[in-house]
PDB file of C-alpha atoms in Angstrom:
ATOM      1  CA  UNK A   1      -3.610 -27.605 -25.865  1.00 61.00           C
ATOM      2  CA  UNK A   2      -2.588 -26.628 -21.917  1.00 65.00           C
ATOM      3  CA  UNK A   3      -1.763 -23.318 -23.219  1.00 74.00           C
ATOM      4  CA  UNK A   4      -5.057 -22.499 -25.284  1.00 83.00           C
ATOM      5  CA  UNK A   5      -7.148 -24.041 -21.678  1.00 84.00           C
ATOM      6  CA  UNK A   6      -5.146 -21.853 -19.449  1.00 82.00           C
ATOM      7  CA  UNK A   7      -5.817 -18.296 -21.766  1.00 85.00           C
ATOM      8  CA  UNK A   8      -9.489 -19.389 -22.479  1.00 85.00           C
ATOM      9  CA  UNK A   9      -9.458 -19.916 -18.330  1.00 80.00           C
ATOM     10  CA  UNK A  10      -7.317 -16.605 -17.836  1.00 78.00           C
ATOM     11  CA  UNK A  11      -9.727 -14.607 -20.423  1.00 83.00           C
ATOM     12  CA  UNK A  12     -12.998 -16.082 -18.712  1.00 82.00           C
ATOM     13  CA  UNK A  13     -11.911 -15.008 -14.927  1.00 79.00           C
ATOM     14  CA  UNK A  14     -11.087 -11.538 -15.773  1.00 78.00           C
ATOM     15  CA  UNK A  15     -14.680 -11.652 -17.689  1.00 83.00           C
ATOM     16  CA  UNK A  16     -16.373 -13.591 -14.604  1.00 85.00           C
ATOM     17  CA  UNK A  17     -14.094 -11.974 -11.773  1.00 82.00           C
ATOM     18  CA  UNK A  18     -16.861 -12.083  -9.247  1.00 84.00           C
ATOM     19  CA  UNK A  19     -18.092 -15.390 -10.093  1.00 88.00           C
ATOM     20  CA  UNK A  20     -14.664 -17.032 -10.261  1.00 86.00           C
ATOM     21  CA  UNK A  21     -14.206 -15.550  -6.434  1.00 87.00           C
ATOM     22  CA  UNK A  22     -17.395 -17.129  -5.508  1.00 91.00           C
ATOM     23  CA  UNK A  23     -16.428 -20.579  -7.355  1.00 90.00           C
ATOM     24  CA  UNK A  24     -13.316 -20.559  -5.950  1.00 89.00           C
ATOM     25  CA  UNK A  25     -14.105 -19.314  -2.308  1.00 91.00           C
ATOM     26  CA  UNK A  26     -16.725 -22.096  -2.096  1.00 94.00           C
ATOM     27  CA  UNK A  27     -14.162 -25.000  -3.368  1.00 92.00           C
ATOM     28  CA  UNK A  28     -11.535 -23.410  -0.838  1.00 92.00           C
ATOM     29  CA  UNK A  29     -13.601 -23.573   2.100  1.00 93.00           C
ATOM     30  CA  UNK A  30     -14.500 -27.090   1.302  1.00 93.00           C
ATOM     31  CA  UNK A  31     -11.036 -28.707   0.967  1.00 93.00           C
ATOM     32  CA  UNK A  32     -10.034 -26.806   3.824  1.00 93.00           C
ATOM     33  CA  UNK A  33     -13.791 -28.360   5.687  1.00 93.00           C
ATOM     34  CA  UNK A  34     -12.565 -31.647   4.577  1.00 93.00           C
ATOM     35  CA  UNK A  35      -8.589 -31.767   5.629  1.00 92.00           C
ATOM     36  CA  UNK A  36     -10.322 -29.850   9.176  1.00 92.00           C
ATOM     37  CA  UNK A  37     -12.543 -32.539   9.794  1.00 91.00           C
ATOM     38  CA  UNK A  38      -9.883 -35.245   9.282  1.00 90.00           C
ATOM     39  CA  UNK A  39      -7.303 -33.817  10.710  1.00 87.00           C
ATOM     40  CA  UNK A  40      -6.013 -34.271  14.420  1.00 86.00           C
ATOM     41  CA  UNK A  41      -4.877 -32.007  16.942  1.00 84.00           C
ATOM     42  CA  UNK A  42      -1.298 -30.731  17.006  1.00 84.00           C
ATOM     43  CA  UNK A  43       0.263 -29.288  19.950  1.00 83.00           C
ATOM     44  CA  UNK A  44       0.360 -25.695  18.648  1.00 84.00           C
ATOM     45  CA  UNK A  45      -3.428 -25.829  17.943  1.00 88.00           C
ATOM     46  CA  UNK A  46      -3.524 -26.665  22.218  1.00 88.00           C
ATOM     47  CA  UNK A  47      -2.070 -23.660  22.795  1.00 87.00           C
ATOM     48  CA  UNK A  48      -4.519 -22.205  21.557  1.00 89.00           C
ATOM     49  CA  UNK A  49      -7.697 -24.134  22.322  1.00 91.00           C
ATOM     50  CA  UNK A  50      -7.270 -24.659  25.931  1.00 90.00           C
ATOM     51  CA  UNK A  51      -6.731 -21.260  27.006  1.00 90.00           C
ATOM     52  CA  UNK A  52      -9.946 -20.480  24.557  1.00 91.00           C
ATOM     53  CA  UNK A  53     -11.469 -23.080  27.286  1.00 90.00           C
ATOM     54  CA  UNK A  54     -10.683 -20.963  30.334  1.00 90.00           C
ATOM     55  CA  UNK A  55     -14.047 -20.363  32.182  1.00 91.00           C
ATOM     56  CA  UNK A  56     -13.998 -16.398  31.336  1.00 90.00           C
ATOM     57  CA  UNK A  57     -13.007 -14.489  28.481  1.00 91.00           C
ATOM     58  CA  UNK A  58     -10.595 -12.434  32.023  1.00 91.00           C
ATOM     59  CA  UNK A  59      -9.384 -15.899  32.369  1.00 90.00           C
ATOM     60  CA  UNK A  60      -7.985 -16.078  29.004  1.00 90.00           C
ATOM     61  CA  UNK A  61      -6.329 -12.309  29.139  1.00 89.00           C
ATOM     62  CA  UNK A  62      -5.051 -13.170  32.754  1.00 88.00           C
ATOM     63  CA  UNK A  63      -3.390 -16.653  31.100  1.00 89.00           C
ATOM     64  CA  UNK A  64      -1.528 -14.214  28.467  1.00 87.00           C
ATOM     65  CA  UNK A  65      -0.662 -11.266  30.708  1.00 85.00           C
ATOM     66  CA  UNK A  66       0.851 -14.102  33.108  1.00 83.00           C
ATOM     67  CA  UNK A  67       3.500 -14.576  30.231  1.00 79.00           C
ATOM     68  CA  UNK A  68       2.607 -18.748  30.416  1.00 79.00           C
ATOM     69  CA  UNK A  69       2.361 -18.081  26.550  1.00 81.00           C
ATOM     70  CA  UNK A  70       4.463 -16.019  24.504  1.00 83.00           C
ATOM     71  CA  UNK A  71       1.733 -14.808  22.159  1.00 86.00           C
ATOM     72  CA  UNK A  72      -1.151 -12.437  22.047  1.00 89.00           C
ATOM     73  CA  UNK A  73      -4.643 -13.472  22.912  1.00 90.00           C
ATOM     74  CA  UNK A  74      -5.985 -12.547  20.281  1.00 91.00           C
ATOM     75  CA  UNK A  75      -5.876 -16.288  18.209  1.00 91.00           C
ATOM     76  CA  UNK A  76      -7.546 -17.642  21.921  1.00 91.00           C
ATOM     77  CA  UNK A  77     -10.353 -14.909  22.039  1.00 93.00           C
ATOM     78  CA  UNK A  78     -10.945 -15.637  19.019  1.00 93.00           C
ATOM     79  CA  UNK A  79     -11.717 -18.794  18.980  1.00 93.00           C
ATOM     80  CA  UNK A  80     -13.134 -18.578  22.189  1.00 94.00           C
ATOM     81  CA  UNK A  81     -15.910 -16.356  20.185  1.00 94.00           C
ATOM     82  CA  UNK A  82     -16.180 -18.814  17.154  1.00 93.00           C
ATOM     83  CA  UNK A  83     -16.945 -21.329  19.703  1.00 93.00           C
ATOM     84  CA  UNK A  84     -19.713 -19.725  21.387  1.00 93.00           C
ATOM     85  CA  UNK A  85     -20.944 -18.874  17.908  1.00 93.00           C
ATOM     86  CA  UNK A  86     -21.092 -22.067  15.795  1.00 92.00           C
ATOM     87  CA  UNK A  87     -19.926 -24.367  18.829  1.00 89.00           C
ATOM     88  CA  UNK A  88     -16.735 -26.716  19.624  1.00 89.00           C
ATOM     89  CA  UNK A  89     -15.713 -28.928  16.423  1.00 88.00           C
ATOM     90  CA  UNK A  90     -12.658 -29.287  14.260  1.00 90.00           C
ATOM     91  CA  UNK A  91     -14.012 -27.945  11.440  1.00 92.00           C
ATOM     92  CA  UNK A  92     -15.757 -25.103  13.386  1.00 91.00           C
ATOM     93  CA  UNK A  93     -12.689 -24.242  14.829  1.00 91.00           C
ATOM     94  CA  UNK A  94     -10.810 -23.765  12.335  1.00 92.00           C
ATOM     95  CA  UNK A  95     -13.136 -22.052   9.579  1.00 93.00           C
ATOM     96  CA  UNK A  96     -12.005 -18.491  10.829  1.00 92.00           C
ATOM     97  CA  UNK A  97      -8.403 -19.276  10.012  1.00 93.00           C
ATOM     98  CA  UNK A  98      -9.361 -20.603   6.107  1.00 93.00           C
ATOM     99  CA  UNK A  99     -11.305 -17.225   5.461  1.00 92.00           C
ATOM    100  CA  UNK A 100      -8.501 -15.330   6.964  1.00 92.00           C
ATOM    101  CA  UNK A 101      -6.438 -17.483   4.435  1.00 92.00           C
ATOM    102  CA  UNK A 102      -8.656 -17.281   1.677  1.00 92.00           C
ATOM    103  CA  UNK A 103      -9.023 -13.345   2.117  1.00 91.00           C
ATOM    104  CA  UNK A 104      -4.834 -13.087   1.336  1.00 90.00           C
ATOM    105  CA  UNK A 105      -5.716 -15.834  -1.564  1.00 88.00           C
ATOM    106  CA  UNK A 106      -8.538 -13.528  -3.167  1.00 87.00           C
ATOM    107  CA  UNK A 107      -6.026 -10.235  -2.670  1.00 87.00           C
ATOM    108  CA  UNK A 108      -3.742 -11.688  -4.812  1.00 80.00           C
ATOM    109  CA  UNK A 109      -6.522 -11.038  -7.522  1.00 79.00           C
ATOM    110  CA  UNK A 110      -6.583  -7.287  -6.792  1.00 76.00           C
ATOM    111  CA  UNK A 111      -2.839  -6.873  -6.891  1.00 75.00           C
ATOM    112  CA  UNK A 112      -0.310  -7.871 -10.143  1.00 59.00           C
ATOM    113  CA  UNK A 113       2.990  -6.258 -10.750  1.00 51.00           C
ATOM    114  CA  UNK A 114       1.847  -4.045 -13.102  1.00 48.00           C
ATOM    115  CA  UNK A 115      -0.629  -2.397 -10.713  1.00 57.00           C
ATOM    116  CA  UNK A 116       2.107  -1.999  -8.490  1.00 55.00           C
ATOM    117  CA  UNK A 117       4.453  -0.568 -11.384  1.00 56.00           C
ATOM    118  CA  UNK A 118       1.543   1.664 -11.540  1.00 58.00           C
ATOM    119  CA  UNK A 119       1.417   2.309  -7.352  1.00 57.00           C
ATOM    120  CA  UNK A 120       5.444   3.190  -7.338  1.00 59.00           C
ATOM    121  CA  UNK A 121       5.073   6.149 -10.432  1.00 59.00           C
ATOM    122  CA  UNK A 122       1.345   7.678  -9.327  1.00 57.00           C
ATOM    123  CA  UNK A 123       2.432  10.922  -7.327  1.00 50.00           C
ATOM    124  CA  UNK A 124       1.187  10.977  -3.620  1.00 50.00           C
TER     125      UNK A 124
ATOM    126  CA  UNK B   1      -5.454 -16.383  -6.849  1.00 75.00           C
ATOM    127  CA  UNK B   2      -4.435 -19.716  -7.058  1.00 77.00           C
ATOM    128  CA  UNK B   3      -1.248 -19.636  -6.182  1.00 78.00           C
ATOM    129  CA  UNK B   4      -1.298 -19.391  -2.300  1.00 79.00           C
ATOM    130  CA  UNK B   5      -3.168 -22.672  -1.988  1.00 80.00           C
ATOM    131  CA  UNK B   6      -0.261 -24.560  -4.318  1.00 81.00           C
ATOM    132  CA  UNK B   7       2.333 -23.473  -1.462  1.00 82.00           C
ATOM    133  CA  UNK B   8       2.996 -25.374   1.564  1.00 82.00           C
ATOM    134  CA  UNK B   9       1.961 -22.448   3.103  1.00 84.00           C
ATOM    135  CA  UNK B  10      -1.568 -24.038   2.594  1.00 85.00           C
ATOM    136  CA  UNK B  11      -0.685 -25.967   6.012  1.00 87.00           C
ATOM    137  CA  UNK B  12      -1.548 -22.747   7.662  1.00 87.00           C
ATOM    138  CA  UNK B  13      -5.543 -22.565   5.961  1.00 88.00           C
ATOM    139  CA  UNK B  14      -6.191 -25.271   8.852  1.00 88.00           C
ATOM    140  CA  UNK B  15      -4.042 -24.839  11.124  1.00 89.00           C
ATOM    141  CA  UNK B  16      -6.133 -23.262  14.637  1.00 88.00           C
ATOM    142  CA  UNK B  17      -3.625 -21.073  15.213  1.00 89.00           C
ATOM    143  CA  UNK B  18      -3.472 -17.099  13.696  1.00 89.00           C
ATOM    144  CA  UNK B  19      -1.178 -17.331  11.199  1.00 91.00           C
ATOM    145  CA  UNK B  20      -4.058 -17.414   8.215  1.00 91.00           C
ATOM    146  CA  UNK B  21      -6.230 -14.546   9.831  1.00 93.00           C
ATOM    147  CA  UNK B  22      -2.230 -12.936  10.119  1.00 93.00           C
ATOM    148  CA  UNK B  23      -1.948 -13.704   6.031  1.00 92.00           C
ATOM    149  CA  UNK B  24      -5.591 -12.767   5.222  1.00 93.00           C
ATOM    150  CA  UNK B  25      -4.491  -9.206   7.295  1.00 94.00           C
ATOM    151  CA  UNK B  26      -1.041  -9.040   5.175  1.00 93.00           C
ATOM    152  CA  UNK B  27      -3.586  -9.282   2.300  1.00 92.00           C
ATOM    153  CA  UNK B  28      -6.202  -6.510   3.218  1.00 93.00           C
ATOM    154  CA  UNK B  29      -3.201  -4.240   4.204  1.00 94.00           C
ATOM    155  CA  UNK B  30      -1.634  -4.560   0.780  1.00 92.00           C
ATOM    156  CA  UNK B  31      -5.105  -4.221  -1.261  1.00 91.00           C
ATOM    157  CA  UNK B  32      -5.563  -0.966   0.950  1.00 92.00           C
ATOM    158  CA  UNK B  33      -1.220  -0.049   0.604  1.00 92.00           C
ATOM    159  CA  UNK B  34      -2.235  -0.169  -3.810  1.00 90.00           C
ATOM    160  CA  UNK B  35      -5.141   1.586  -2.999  1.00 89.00           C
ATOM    161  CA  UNK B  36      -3.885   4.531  -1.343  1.00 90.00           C
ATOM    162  CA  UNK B  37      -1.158   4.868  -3.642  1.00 88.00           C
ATOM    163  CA  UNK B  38      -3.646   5.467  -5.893  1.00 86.00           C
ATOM    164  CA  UNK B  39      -5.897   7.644  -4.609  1.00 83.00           C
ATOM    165  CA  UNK B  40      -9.073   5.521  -4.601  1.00 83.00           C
ATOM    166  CA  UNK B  41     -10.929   5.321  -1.906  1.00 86.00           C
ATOM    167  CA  UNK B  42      -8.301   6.843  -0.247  1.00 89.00           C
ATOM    168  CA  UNK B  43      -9.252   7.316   3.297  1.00 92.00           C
ATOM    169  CA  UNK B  44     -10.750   4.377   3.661  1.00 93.00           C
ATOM    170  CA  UNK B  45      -7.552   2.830   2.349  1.00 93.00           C
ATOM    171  CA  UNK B  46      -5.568   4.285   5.053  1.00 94.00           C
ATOM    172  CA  UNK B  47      -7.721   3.853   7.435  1.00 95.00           C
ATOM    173  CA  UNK B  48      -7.746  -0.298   5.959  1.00 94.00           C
ATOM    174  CA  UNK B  49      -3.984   0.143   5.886  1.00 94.00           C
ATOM    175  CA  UNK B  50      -4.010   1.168   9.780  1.00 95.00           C
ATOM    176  CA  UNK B  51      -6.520  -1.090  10.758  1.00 96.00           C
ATOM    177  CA  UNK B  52      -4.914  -4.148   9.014  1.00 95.00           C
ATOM    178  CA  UNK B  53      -1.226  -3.443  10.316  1.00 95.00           C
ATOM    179  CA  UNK B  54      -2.851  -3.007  13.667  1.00 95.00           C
ATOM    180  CA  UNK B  55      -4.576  -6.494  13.580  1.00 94.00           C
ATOM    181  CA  UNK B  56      -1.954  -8.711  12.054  1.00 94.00           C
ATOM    182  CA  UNK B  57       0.353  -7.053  15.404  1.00 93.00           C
ATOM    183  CA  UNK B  58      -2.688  -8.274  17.416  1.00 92.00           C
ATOM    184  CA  UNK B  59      -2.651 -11.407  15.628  1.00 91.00           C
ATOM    185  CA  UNK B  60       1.328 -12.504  16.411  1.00 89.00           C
ATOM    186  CA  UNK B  61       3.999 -10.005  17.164  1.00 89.00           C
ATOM    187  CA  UNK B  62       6.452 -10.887  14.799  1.00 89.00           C
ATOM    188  CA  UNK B  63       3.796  -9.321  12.152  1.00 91.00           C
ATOM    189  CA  UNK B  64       6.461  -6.447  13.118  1.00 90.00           C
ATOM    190  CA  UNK B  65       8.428  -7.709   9.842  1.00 92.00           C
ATOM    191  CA  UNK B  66       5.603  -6.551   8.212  1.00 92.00           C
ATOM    192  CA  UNK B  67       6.763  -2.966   8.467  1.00 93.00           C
ATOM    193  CA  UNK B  68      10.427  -3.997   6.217  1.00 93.00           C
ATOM    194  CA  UNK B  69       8.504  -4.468   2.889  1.00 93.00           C
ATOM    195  CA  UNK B  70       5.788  -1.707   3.329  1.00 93.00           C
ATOM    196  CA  UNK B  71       8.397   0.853   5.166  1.00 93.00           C
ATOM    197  CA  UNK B  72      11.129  -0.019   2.067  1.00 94.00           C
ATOM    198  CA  UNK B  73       8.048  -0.078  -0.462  1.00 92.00           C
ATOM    199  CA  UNK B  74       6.670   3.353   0.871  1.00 92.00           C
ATOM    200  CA  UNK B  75      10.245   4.502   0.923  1.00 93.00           C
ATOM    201  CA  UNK B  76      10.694   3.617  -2.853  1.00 92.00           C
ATOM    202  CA  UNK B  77       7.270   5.487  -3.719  1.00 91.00           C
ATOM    203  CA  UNK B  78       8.684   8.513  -1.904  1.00 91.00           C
ATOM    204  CA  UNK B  79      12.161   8.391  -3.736  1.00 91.00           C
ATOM    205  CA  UNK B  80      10.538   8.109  -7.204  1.00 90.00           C
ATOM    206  CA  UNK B  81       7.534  10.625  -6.381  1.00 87.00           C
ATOM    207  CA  UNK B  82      10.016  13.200  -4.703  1.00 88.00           C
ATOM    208  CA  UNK B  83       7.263  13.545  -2.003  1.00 88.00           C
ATOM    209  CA  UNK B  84       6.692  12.526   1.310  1.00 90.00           C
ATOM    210  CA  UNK B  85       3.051  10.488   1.304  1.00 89.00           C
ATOM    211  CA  UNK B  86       2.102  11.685   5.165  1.00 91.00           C
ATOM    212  CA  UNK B  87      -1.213  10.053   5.681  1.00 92.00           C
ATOM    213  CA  UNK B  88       0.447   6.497   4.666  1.00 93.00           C
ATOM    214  CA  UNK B  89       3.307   7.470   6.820  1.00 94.00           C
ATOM    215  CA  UNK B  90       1.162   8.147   9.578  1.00 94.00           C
ATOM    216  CA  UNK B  91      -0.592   5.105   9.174  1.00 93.00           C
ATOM    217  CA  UNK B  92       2.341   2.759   8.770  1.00 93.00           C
ATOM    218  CA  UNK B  93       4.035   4.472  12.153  1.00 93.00           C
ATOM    219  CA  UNK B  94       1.026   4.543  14.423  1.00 93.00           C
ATOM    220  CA  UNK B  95      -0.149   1.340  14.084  1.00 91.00           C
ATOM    221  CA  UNK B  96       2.653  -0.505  15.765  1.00 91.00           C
ATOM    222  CA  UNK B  97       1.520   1.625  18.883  1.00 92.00           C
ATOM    223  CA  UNK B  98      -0.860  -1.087  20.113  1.00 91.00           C
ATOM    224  CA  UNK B  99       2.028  -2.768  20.904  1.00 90.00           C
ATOM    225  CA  UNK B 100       1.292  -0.574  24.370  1.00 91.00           C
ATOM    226  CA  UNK B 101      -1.529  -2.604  24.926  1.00 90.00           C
ATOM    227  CA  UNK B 102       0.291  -6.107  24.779  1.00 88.00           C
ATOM    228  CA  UNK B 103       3.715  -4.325  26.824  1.00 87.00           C
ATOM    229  CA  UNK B 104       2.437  -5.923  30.209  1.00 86.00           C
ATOM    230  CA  UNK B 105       2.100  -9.725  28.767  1.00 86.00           C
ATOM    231  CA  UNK B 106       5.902  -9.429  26.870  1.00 85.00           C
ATOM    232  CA  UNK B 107       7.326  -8.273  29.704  1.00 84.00           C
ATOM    233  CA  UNK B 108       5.811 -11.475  31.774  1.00 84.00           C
ATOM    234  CA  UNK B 109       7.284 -13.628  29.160  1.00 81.00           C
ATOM    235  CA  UNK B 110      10.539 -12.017  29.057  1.00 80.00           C
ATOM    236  CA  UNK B 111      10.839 -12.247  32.735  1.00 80.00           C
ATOM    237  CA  UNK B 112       9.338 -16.123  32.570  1.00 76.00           C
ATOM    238  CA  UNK B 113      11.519 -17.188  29.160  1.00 74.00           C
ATOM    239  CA  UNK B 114      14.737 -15.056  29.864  1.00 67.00           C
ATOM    240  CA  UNK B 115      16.888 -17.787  29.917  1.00 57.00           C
ATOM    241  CA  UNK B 116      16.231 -21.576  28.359  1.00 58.00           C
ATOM    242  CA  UNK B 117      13.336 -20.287  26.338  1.00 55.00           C
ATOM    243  CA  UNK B 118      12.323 -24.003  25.166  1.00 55.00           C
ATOM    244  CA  UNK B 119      12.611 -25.916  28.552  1.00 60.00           C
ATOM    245  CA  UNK B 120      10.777 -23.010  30.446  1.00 58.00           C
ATOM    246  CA  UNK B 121       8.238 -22.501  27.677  1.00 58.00           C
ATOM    247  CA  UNK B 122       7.093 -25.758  27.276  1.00 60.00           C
ATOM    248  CA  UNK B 123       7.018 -26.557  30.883  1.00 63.00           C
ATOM    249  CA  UNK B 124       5.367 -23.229  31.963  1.00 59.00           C
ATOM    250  CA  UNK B 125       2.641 -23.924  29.136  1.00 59.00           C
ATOM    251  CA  UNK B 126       1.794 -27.241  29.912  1.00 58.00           C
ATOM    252  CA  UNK B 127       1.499 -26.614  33.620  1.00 59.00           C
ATOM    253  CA  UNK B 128       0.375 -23.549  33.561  1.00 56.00           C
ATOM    254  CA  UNK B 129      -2.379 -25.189  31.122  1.00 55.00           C
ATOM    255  CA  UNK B 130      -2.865 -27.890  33.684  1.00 52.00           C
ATOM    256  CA  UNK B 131      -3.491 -25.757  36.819  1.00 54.00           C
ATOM    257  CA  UNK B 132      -6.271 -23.554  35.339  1.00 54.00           C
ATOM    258  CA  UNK B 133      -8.054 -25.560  33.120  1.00 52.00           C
ATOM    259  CA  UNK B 134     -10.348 -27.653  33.818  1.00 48.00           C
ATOM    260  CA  UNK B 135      -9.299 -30.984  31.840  1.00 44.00           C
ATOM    261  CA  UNK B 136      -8.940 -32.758  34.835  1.00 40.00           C
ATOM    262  CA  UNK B 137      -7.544 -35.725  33.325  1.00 39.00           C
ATOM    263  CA  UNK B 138      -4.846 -34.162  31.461  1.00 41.00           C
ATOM    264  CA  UNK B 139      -3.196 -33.663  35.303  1.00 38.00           C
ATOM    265  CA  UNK B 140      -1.691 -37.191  35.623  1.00 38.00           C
ATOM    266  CA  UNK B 141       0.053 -36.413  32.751  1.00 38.00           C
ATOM    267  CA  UNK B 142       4.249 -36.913  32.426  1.00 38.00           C
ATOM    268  CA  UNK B 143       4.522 -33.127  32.350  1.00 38.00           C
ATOM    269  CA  UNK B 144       3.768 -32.374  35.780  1.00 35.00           C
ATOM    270  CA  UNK B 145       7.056 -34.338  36.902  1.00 36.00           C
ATOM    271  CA  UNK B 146       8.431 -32.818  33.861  1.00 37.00           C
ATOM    272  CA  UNK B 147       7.959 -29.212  35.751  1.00 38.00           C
ATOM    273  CA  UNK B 148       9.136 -30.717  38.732  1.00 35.00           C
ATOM    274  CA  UNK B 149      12.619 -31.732  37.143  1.00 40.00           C
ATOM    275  CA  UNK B 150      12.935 -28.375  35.209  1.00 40.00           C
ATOM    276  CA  UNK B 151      12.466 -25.971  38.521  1.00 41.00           C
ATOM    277  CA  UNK B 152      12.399 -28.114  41.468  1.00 39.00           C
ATOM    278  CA  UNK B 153       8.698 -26.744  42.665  1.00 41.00           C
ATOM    279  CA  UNK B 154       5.413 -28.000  42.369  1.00 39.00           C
ATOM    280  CA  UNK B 155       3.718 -28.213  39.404  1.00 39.00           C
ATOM    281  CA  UNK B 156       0.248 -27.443  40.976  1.00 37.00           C
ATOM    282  CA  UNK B 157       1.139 -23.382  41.429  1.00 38.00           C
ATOM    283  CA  UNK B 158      -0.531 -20.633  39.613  1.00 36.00           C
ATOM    284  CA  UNK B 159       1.772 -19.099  36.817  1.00 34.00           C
TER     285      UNK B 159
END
């Protein structure tokens, strides 16, 4: 019975491919809405909202060229953007991050191991 | 498709830090790697290739790992093929060049982290944290006298 409900599932995504992305994508985001909104701050996360804080988007580039963090700006200015987009809010916050996730989810779709059987014998 | 959110890795889908838009990068760049290979879209693949590489550097600098998989995958492709695939190479050597752009920040934190990376790090962060942002009330926090212990100076300097 599992086996006949995951081929009739496996036969109707690769019928429905741009449907199932949609499905998915939308029941992705939400989980990830949900476990946003109820979850608290950790210290790594302050790393990287309180320089997105600074006064000036200079101010943040300054606090990284300073070497005070070892990273790049670029998870700060970020942020900083998404903030002055759709405002300051857990969920808000960290909605870029679950589309950047869910964009490596959805690749997996486009890539199997035969396709990449296929990559390694095609001639450049 | 599934699969990534069954992982642990799934932490990282709400975590606010880059490691997801670093994945979601690692993603595009492979789409865009198969692409190339073979030959659809194919400058717009390399270009996606570039462009991806380039961002997940942007996003965290150890994305440099990155380039062990592609580099031994491209290298594999060449092998078999018998044929050097320039564009890709080109696009898998350049983009580590932004790099450039970032040299001025790592040398800061090699110079601040040299020596006792953890002590120094999480000191320097906190109070440098404290000192320019304006969250007032995070001041009278233990870490200030934390800095103090670690280096001997005031906490309130600029970093």
């Amino acid at each position: 019975m599992p086996g006949t409900l995951l081929d009739w599932l496996d036969s109707a995504v690769e019928k429905h491919r741009n449907a199932a992305v949609i499905c998915y994508s939308a029941l992705f985001l939400t989980v990830c809405a949900l476990l946003s909104a109820s979850k608290m701050m950790s210290f790594d996360e302050m790393a990287t909202y309180y320089p997105a804080k600074l006064p000036s988007t200079s101010d943040v580039i300054a606090f990284f060229l300073d070497g005070i963090d070892v990273h790049t700006p670029v998870a700060s200015l970020i942020l900083r953007a998404n903030i002055a987009l759709f405002g300051d809010g857990p969920v808000a916050n960290r909605m870029p991050v679950a589309f950047g996730y869910l964009v490596m989810s959805v690749a997996y779709l486009f890539l199997s191991l035969a396709d990449v059987r296929l990559c390694m014998q095609s001639r450049p | 498709m599934i699969f990534p959110a069954l992982t642990s890795v799934f932490y990282f889908a709400t975590e606010m830090r880059c490691y997801g838009i670093l994945l979601g990068l690692t993603g595009i760049a492979l789409v865009c790697w198969q692409h190339a290979a073979e030959k659809r879209w194919r400058r717009a693949s390399i270009a996606g290739l570039f462009l991806s590489l380039t961002g997940a550097l942007c996003c965290h600098y150890y994305a440099v790992l990155l380039w062990v998989p592609f580099g031994l995958a491209e290298l594999t492709r060449a092998k078999i093929a018998r044929r050097i695939d320039k564009p890709v190479w080109a696009a898998l050597l350049c983009s580590p060049l932004i790099l450039v752009v970032f040299l001025p920040a790592i040398r800061a934190a090699k110079a601040a982290y040299g020596a006792n990376f953890l002590v120094e790090a999480i000191s320097r962060f906190h109070c440098g944290n404290l000192s320019r942002i304006p969250h007032t009330q995070f001041c009278a926090n233990p870490c200030v006298s934390h800095r103090m212990d670690v280096s001997g100076s005031p906490s309130g300097q600029a970093f």
